[in-house]
Amino acid sequence: MREIIRLTPVFKEMVWGGNKLREHFGYPIPGDDTGEAWVVSAHQEGDCLIAEGTFAGKTLSWLWDNHRELFGNAKGKEFPLLVKFIDAREDLSIQVHPDDAYAQVHENGARGKTECWYILDCEENSDIIVGHKAGTKEEMKQMIDEGRWEDFLQVRPIHPGDFFQIPPGTVHAIRKGTLLIEIQQNSAITYRLYDYGRMPGGKPRELHIRQGLDVVECPHRETGVRRQVFHEESYDRTFLVSCPFYTVEKYDIRGSFVLPQDQPFMIVNVIDGEGYIDGMPAKKGDCMILPCGYKEARIEGNISIVTAHI
Ligand code: ZN
């Protein structure tokens, strides 16, 4: 098929959300506490509608179930990936995700979650939490019991363009003032370790300390992300990560570029600028899927995209 599958985002209001998804992308967000735009999602809690073309008005999960050939007949009950833009006006809770094996046993056969973040924008002196400083599980449990979060958490400064891969078992949290794109396994299983004592709606959100202690990698193991940049005359290609669940790259295009599409399917997220994708106008915030057999897409303009495929 030579038809691009354009998707309509699903917005999520969150205690920590803001209004940058409107300011930055021009999205019609529902309120000034919008934390997430699920831009490529077939998850039941936010199934994207197809915006135009042959399948206009259908959901991505419907397309996955009924036209698997568009996805190279990829295996799996559910569409495997989930892409979000996230605007954190406040800190997100400190959390950790299980791997597939743990989720299979303890979460009714659900999937675990590996995720990654590319920082689009952040305030000066912003930071993020990736990892922890406990040497053993006992030490970790003690630090949590005693609320010694500053001793426990590994805080890292961030700048636009930074990239983080978050394998299962990694303690992590996005912090205030950060706008990013997140690509992850299609899963919603999160074990919350700490929520800063917040009481949204008058009561605290549930914590999952026991499961968290089960799944946290201890001591923390650094994920060596080896970013590679290839400079060409009309574009820069940045290889960000390849893991068993996804491969993520970024392209900064100045003029004209041909993106090969020989994967089962290719997710394309426009993160900056504007231009044309095979003659179709595309601007910051537009997200789409190039189906199986699409072969190649000519991208023109001053435009940056983040791509993801399985
Ligand atoms: Zn997470």
mmCIF file of C-alpha atoms and ligand atoms in Angstrom:
data_model
loop_
_atom_site.group_PDB
_atom_site.id
_atom_site.type_symbol
_atom_site.label_atom_id
_atom_site.label_comp_id
_atom_site.label_asym_id
_atom_site.label_seq_id
_atom_site.Cartn_x
_atom_site.Cartn_y
_atom_site.Cartn_z
ATOM 1 C CA MET A 1 0.000 0.000 0.000
ATOM 2 C CA ARG A 2 1.224 3.498 -0.814
ATOM 3 C CA GLU A 3 -1.089 5.303 1.587
ATOM 4 C CA ILE A 4 0.310 6.970 4.691
ATOM 5 C CA ILE A 5 -1.667 6.204 7.864
ATOM 6 C CA ARG A 6 -2.051 9.535 9.665
ATOM 7 C CA LEU A 7 -3.185 9.344 13.272
ATOM 8 C CA THR A 8 -5.135 11.672 15.573
ATOM 9 C CA PRO A 9 -3.660 12.027 19.073
ATOM 10 C CA VAL A 10 -5.449 11.103 22.302
ATOM 11 C CA PHE A 11 -4.854 13.585 25.145
ATOM 12 C CA LYS A 12 -4.464 12.722 28.824
ATOM 13 C CA GLU A 13 -4.940 15.218 31.633
ATOM 14 C CA MET A 14 -2.564 14.561 34.528
ATOM 15 C CA VAL A 15 -1.883 16.125 37.951
ATOM 16 C CA TRP A 16 1.563 17.021 36.635
ATOM 17 C CA GLY A 17 0.541 18.139 33.107
ATOM 18 C CA GLY A 18 0.677 21.603 31.516
ATOM 19 C CA ASN A 19 -0.178 23.503 28.327
ATOM 20 C CA LYS A 20 2.968 23.066 26.233
ATOM 21 C CA LEU A 21 1.378 20.448 23.999
ATOM 22 C CA ARG A 22 -0.780 23.302 22.697
ATOM 23 C CA GLU A 23 1.968 25.946 22.726
ATOM 24 C CA HIS A 24 4.589 23.726 21.110
ATOM 25 C CA PHE A 25 2.554 21.576 18.721
ATOM 26 C CA GLY A 26 -0.720 23.525 18.355
ATOM 27 C CA TYR A 27 -2.689 20.534 19.630
ATOM 28 C CA PRO A 28 -6.326 21.118 20.712
ATOM 29 C CA ILE A 29 -5.666 19.970 24.293
ATOM 30 C CA PRO A 30 -8.619 19.663 26.684
ATOM 31 C CA GLY A 31 -7.146 21.768 29.520
ATOM 32 C CA ASP A 32 -4.048 23.369 31.028
ATOM 33 C CA ASP A 33 -3.097 20.194 32.852
ATOM 34 C CA THR A 34 -2.575 18.005 29.783
ATOM 35 C CA GLY A 35 0.387 15.743 30.413
ATOM 36 C CA GLU A 36 0.384 13.377 27.466
ATOM 37 C CA ALA A 37 -0.540 13.167 23.800
ATOM 38 C CA TRP A 38 -0.694 9.515 22.747
ATOM 39 C CA VAL A 39 0.235 10.042 19.117
ATOM 40 C CA VAL A 40 0.732 6.446 17.965
ATOM 41 C CA SER A 41 -1.345 4.188 20.173
ATOM 42 C CA ALA A 42 -3.568 1.151 19.839
ATOM 43 C CA HIS A 43 -3.824 0.828 23.624
ATOM 44 C CA GLN A 44 -7.350 0.359 24.954
ATOM 45 C CA GLU A 45 -6.958 3.377 27.243
ATOM 46 C CA GLY A 46 -6.249 5.607 24.239
ATOM 47 C CA ASP A 47 -6.726 4.107 20.805
ATOM 48 C CA CYS A 48 -5.771 6.607 18.052
ATOM 49 C CA LEU A 49 -8.236 7.260 15.221
ATOM 50 C CA ILE A 50 -7.007 7.233 11.647
ATOM 51 C CA ALA A 51 -7.339 10.813 10.434
ATOM 52 C CA GLU A 52 -7.947 10.408 6.702
ATOM 53 C CA GLY A 53 -7.883 8.111 3.698
ATOM 54 C CA THR A 54 -9.225 4.598 3.152
ATOM 55 C CA PHE A 55 -9.458 3.817 6.876
ATOM 56 C CA ALA A 56 -10.528 7.260 8.169
ATOM 57 C CA GLY A 57 -12.380 6.988 11.477
ATOM 58 C CA LYS A 58 -11.181 3.487 12.301
ATOM 59 C CA THR A 59 -8.916 2.924 15.293
ATOM 60 C CA LEU A 60 -5.315 1.791 15.081
ATOM 61 C CA SER A 61 -6.215 -1.386 17.034
ATOM 62 C CA TRP A 62 -8.944 -2.131 14.453
ATOM 63 C CA LEU A 63 -6.414 -1.703 11.651
ATOM 64 C CA TRP A 64 -3.945 -3.998 13.459
ATOM 65 C CA ASP A 65 -6.651 -6.656 13.944
ATOM 66 C CA ASN A 66 -8.150 -6.476 10.446
ATOM 67 C CA HIS A 67 -5.300 -5.479 8.111
ATOM 68 C CA ARG A 68 -2.213 -7.091 9.566
ATOM 69 C CA GLU A 69 -0.674 -7.105 6.085
ATOM 70 C CA LEU A 70 -0.152 -3.328 6.466
ATOM 71 C CA PHE A 71 2.185 -4.179 9.353
ATOM 72 C CA GLY A 72 4.111 -6.866 7.493
ATOM 73 C CA ASN A 73 1.997 -9.568 9.184
ATOM 74 C CA ALA A 74 3.900 -8.845 12.392
ATOM 75 C CA LYS A 75 3.038 -11.238 15.222
ATOM 76 C CA GLY A 76 1.292 -10.360 18.459
ATOM 77 C CA LYS A 77 -2.178 -9.864 19.853
ATOM 78 C CA GLU A 78 -1.624 -6.128 20.225
ATOM 79 C CA PHE A 79 0.149 -3.410 18.290
ATOM 80 C CA PRO A 80 3.626 -3.534 19.866
ATOM 81 C CA LEU A 81 4.591 0.131 20.337
ATOM 82 C CA LEU A 82 3.218 3.258 21.959
ATOM 83 C CA VAL A 83 4.474 6.785 21.215
ATOM 84 C CA LYS A 84 3.684 9.802 23.398
ATOM 85 C CA PHE A 85 4.610 13.462 23.637
ATOM 86 C CA ILE A 86 4.886 14.333 27.324
ATOM 87 C CA ASP A 87 4.700 17.786 28.949
ATOM 88 C CA ALA A 88 5.711 17.717 32.605
ATOM 89 C CA ARG A 89 4.765 20.984 34.340
ATOM 90 C CA GLU A 90 5.419 19.169 37.634
ATOM 91 C CA ASP A 91 7.508 16.145 38.603
ATOM 92 C CA LEU A 92 6.198 12.706 37.655
ATOM 93 C CA SER A 93 6.121 9.988 40.296
ATOM 94 C CA ILE A 94 9.225 7.868 40.865
ATOM 95 C CA GLN A 95 8.526 4.572 39.126
ATOM 96 C CA VAL A 96 9.826 1.338 37.659
ATOM 97 C CA HIS A 97 8.444 -1.114 35.097
ATOM 98 C CA PRO A 98 8.626 -4.927 35.101
ATOM 99 C CA ASP A 99 10.059 -6.943 32.245
ATOM 100 C CA ASP A 100 7.959 -9.267 30.076
ATOM 101 C CA ALA A 101 8.704 -12.313 32.261
ATOM 102 C CA TYR A 102 7.592 -10.658 35.539
ATOM 103 C CA ALA A 103 4.507 -9.066 33.951
ATOM 104 C CA GLN A 104 3.548 -12.402 32.391
ATOM 105 C CA VAL A 105 3.419 -14.060 35.817
ATOM 106 C CA HIS A 106 2.269 -11.218 38.080
ATOM 107 C CA GLU A 107 0.088 -9.099 35.758
ATOM 108 C CA ASN A 108 -2.174 -11.649 34.066
ATOM 109 C CA GLY A 109 -0.007 -12.251 31.044
ATOM 110 C CA ALA A 110 0.541 -8.539 30.339
ATOM 111 C CA ARG A 111 3.656 -7.175 28.720
ATOM 112 C CA GLY A 112 6.520 -5.477 30.539
ATOM 113 C CA LYS A 113 7.855 -2.155 29.460
ATOM 114 C CA THR A 114 11.064 -0.871 27.962
ATOM 115 C CA GLU A 115 10.866 2.808 27.075
ATOM 116 C CA CYS A 116 13.071 5.603 25.771
ATOM 117 C CA TRP A 117 13.021 9.395 25.899
ATOM 118 C CA TYR A 118 14.296 12.051 23.533
ATOM 119 C CA ILE A 119 14.303 15.476 25.212
ATOM 120 C CA LEU A 120 12.619 18.037 22.928
ATOM 121 C CA ASP A 121 12.752 21.034 25.229
ATOM 122 C CA CYS A 122 13.428 21.795 28.876
ATOM 123 C CA GLU A 123 13.892 24.718 31.217
ATOM 124 C CA GLU A 124 17.401 25.716 32.263
ATOM 125 C CA ASN A 125 18.890 23.533 35.015
ATOM 126 C CA SER A 126 16.298 20.799 34.461
ATOM 127 C CA ASP A 127 17.045 17.258 35.501
ATOM 128 C CA ILE A 128 15.686 13.760 35.244
ATOM 129 C CA ILE A 129 15.900 10.622 37.369
ATOM 130 C CA VAL A 130 17.463 7.516 35.855
ATOM 131 C CA GLY A 131 18.833 4.874 38.237
ATOM 132 C CA HIS A 132 19.532 4.747 41.955
ATOM 133 C CA LYS A 133 22.448 4.613 44.371
ATOM 134 C CA ALA A 134 21.563 1.660 46.611
ATOM 135 C CA GLY A 135 24.108 -1.156 46.626
ATOM 136 C CA THR A 136 21.757 -3.922 47.725
ATOM 137 C CA LYS A 137 18.032 -4.604 47.972
ATOM 138 C CA GLU A 138 18.250 -4.313 51.777
ATOM 139 C CA GLU A 139 19.824 -0.895 51.500
ATOM 140 C CA MET A 140 17.244 0.099 48.934
ATOM 141 C CA LYS A 141 14.360 -1.026 51.144
ATOM 142 C CA GLN A 142 15.819 0.873 54.080
ATOM 143 C CA MET A 143 16.255 4.071 52.052
ATOM 144 C CA ILE A 144 12.646 3.833 50.857
ATOM 145 C CA ASP A 145 11.268 3.017 54.327
ATOM 146 C CA GLU A 146 13.137 5.995 55.789
ATOM 147 C CA GLY A 147 12.129 8.287 52.906
ATOM 148 C CA ARG A 148 15.770 9.063 52.029
ATOM 149 C CA TRP A 149 14.916 9.803 48.417
ATOM 150 C CA GLU A 150 17.811 12.227 47.860
ATOM 151 C CA ASP A 151 20.289 9.546 48.928
ATOM 152 C CA PHE A 152 18.537 6.901 46.859
ATOM 153 C CA LEU A 153 17.820 8.549 43.509
ATOM 154 C CA GLN A 154 20.269 9.185 40.683
ATOM 155 C CA VAL A 155 19.507 12.710 39.405
ATOM 156 C CA ARG A 156 20.971 13.771 36.052
ATOM 157 C CA PRO A 157 21.035 17.188 34.357
ATOM 158 C CA ILE A 158 19.329 17.302 30.948
ATOM 159 C CA HIS A 159 19.458 19.421 27.800
ATOM 160 C CA PRO A 160 17.388 19.401 24.596
ATOM 161 C CA GLY A 161 18.590 16.578 22.360
ATOM 162 C CA ASP A 162 19.514 14.226 25.213
ATOM 163 C CA PHE A 163 18.341 10.631 24.886
ATOM 164 C CA PHE A 164 17.725 7.954 27.525
ATOM 165 C CA GLN A 165 16.947 4.264 27.168
ATOM 166 C CA ILE A 166 15.003 2.941 30.204
ATOM 167 C CA PRO A 167 15.096 -0.865 30.421
ATOM 168 C CA PRO A 168 12.737 -2.698 32.825
ATOM 169 C CA GLY A 169 13.971 -2.549 36.416
ATOM 170 C CA THR A 170 15.335 1.008 36.030
ATOM 171 C CA VAL A 171 14.101 3.528 38.610
ATOM 172 C CA HIS A 172 13.059 6.639 36.667
ATOM 173 C CA ALA A 173 11.057 9.846 36.663
ATOM 174 C CA ILE A 174 10.534 12.735 34.294
ATOM 175 C CA ARG A 175 10.815 16.009 36.196
ATOM 176 C CA LYS A 176 9.188 19.399 35.886
ATOM 177 C CA GLY A 177 9.883 21.681 32.946
ATOM 178 C CA THR A 178 10.513 18.867 30.465
ATOM 179 C CA LEU A 179 8.939 18.256 27.067
ATOM 180 C CA LEU A 180 9.887 14.951 25.461
ATOM 181 C CA ILE A 181 8.902 12.205 23.064
ATOM 182 C CA GLU A 182 8.607 8.728 24.583
ATOM 183 C CA ILE A 183 8.684 5.508 22.581
ATOM 184 C CA GLN A 184 7.836 2.377 24.501
ATOM 185 C CA GLN A 185 6.456 -1.115 24.454
ATOM 186 C CA ASN A 186 2.660 -0.998 24.396
ATOM 187 C CA SER A 187 2.099 -1.552 28.108
ATOM 188 C CA ALA A 188 0.686 0.447 30.998
ATOM 189 C CA ILE A 189 2.200 -1.496 33.880
ATOM 190 C CA THR A 190 3.912 0.928 36.233
ATOM 191 C CA TYR A 191 5.037 0.375 39.814
ATOM 192 C CA ARG A 192 5.016 3.698 41.631
ATOM 193 C CA LEU A 193 7.605 3.999 44.399
ATOM 194 C CA TYR A 194 7.058 7.597 45.488
ATOM 195 C CA ASP A 195 4.671 10.421 44.615
ATOM 196 C CA TYR A 196 6.128 13.299 46.689
ATOM 197 C CA GLY A 197 3.257 12.929 49.159
ATOM 198 C CA ARG A 198 0.861 14.479 46.645
ATOM 199 C CA MET A 199 -2.881 14.198 47.243
ATOM 200 C CA PRO A 200 -4.616 14.720 43.905
ATOM 201 C CA GLY A 201 -8.352 14.892 44.547
ATOM 202 C CA GLY A 202 -7.726 14.680 48.308
ATOM 203 C CA LYS A 203 -6.091 11.251 48.423
ATOM 204 C CA PRO A 204 -2.688 9.822 47.538
ATOM 205 C CA ARG A 205 -2.181 7.772 44.363
ATOM 206 C CA GLU A 206 -1.490 4.112 45.002
ATOM 207 C CA LEU A 207 2.111 3.010 45.574
ATOM 208 C CA HIS A 208 3.515 -0.425 44.635
ATOM 209 C CA ILE A 209 6.580 -0.761 46.866
ATOM 210 C CA ARG A 210 6.542 -4.571 47.063
ATOM 211 C CA GLN A 211 6.431 -5.097 43.295
ATOM 212 C CA GLY A 212 8.915 -2.247 42.859
ATOM 213 C CA LEU A 213 11.405 -3.921 45.199
ATOM 214 C CA ASP A 214 10.906 -7.152 43.246
ATOM 215 C CA VAL A 215 11.757 -5.698 39.859
ATOM 216 C CA VAL A 216 14.343 -2.941 40.496
ATOM 217 C CA GLU A 217 17.774 -3.839 39.165
ATOM 218 C CA CYS A 218 20.142 -3.626 42.140
ATOM 219 C CA PRO A 219 22.739 -2.199 41.987
ATOM 220 C CA HIS A 220 21.687 0.048 39.097
ATOM 221 C CA ARG A 221 23.288 -0.884 35.781
ATOM 222 C CA GLU A 222 24.089 1.853 33.271
ATOM 223 C CA THR A 223 22.627 1.409 29.797
ATOM 224 C CA GLY A 224 25.316 2.406 27.381
ATOM 225 C CA VAL A 225 23.473 4.333 24.663
ATOM 226 C CA ARG A 226 25.813 4.704 21.732
ATOM 227 C CA ARG A 227 24.508 7.592 19.703
ATOM 228 C CA GLN A 228 25.937 7.744 16.188
ATOM 229 C CA VAL A 229 25.528 10.748 13.910
ATOM 230 C CA PHE A 230 25.993 10.613 10.143
ATOM 231 C CA HIS A 231 26.283 14.013 8.463
ATOM 232 C CA GLU A 232 25.159 14.290 4.843
ATOM 233 C CA GLU A 233 24.717 17.372 2.707
ATOM 234 C CA SER A 234 20.929 17.588 2.960
ATOM 235 C CA TYR A 235 20.361 15.762 6.232
ATOM 236 C CA ASP A 236 21.838 14.455 9.480
ATOM 237 C CA ARG A 237 20.924 10.959 10.570
ATOM 238 C CA THR A 238 21.211 10.176 14.279
ATOM 239 C CA PHE A 239 21.023 6.578 15.361
ATOM 240 C CA LEU A 240 19.593 6.602 18.914
ATOM 241 C CA VAL A 241 18.909 3.025 20.015
ATOM 242 C CA SER A 242 18.162 -0.484 18.866
ATOM 243 C CA CYS A 243 16.844 -3.047 21.376
ATOM 244 C CA PRO A 244 14.730 -6.220 21.030
ATOM 245 C CA PHE A 245 11.545 -4.077 21.019
ATOM 246 C CA TYR A 246 12.331 -1.094 18.801
ATOM 247 C CA THR A 247 14.876 0.850 16.783
ATOM 248 C CA VAL A 248 14.738 4.648 17.059
ATOM 249 C CA GLU A 249 16.475 7.184 14.825
ATOM 250 C CA LYS A 250 16.278 10.916 14.197
ATOM 251 C CA TYR A 251 16.663 12.724 10.898
ATOM 252 C CA ASP A 252 17.231 16.461 10.549
ATOM 253 C CA ILE A 253 16.431 17.310 6.958
ATOM 254 C CA ARG A 254 17.475 20.483 5.130
ATOM 255 C CA GLY A 255 16.050 20.286 1.632
ATOM 256 C CA SER A 256 15.269 16.846 0.344
ATOM 257 C CA PHE A 257 15.793 13.330 1.652
ATOM 258 C CA VAL A 258 14.526 9.861 0.786
ATOM 259 C CA LEU A 259 13.599 7.740 3.821
ATOM 260 C CA PRO A 260 13.744 4.027 3.016
ATOM 261 C CA GLN A 261 10.846 1.937 4.341
ATOM 262 C CA ASP A 262 11.724 -1.752 4.116
ATOM 263 C CA GLN A 263 10.524 -2.556 7.672
ATOM 264 C CA PRO A 264 7.231 -4.288 8.619
ATOM 265 C CA PHE A 265 6.010 -0.737 9.295
ATOM 266 C CA MET A 266 7.643 2.594 10.123
ATOM 267 C CA ILE A 267 6.417 5.173 12.614
ATOM 268 C CA VAL A 268 7.288 8.775 11.666
ATOM 269 C CA ASN A 269 6.907 11.572 14.227
ATOM 270 C CA VAL A 270 7.575 15.163 13.149
ATOM 271 C CA ILE A 271 9.296 16.846 16.113
ATOM 272 C CA ASP A 272 10.293 20.142 14.536
ATOM 273 C CA GLY A 273 9.877 22.299 11.436
ATOM 274 C CA GLU A 274 7.600 21.708 8.485
ATOM 275 C CA GLY A 275 7.679 20.404 4.963
ATOM 276 C CA TYR A 276 6.231 17.658 2.828
ATOM 277 C CA ILE A 277 6.203 13.893 3.038
ATOM 278 C CA ASP A 278 5.538 12.523 -0.453
ATOM 279 C CA GLY A 279 3.843 15.811 -1.306
ATOM 280 C CA MET A 280 1.615 15.813 1.767
ATOM 281 C CA PRO A 281 2.120 18.808 4.098
ATOM 282 C CA ALA A 282 3.652 17.783 7.426
ATOM 283 C CA LYS A 283 4.472 19.893 10.453
ATOM 284 C CA LYS A 284 5.715 19.617 14.018
ATOM 285 C CA GLY A 285 3.396 17.288 15.976
ATOM 286 C CA ASP A 286 2.206 15.215 12.983
ATOM 287 C CA CYS A 287 2.564 11.474 13.529
ATOM 288 C CA MET A 288 1.980 8.697 11.027
ATOM 289 C CA ILE A 289 2.762 5.147 9.983
ATOM 290 C CA LEU A 290 4.306 4.161 6.662
ATOM 291 C CA PRO A 291 2.850 0.691 6.040
ATOM 292 C CA CYS A 292 4.594 -2.456 4.878
ATOM 293 C CA GLY A 293 5.798 -2.250 1.295
ATOM 294 C CA TYR A 294 5.846 1.539 1.223
ATOM 295 C CA LYS A 295 9.478 1.314 0.003
ATOM 296 C CA GLU A 296 10.492 4.959 0.407
ATOM 297 C CA ALA A 297 9.191 8.397 1.323
ATOM 298 C CA ARG A 298 10.528 11.657 -0.101
ATOM 299 C CA ILE A 299 10.721 14.203 2.694
ATOM 300 C CA GLU A 300 11.251 17.870 1.819
ATOM 301 C CA GLY A 301 11.668 20.994 3.905
ATOM 302 C CA ASN A 302 13.438 22.042 7.070
ATOM 303 C CA ILE A 303 12.013 19.298 9.171
ATOM 304 C CA SER A 304 13.124 16.932 11.931
ATOM 305 C CA ILE A 305 11.582 13.517 12.422
ATOM 306 C CA VAL A 306 11.975 10.696 14.918
ATOM 307 C CA THR A 307 11.338 7.267 13.410
ATOM 308 C CA ALA A 308 10.615 3.988 15.165
ATOM 309 C CA HIS A 309 10.205 0.440 13.925
ATOM 310 C CA ILE A 310 10.182 -3.017 15.473
HETATM 311 ZN ZN ZN B 1 8.034 4.863 32.797
#
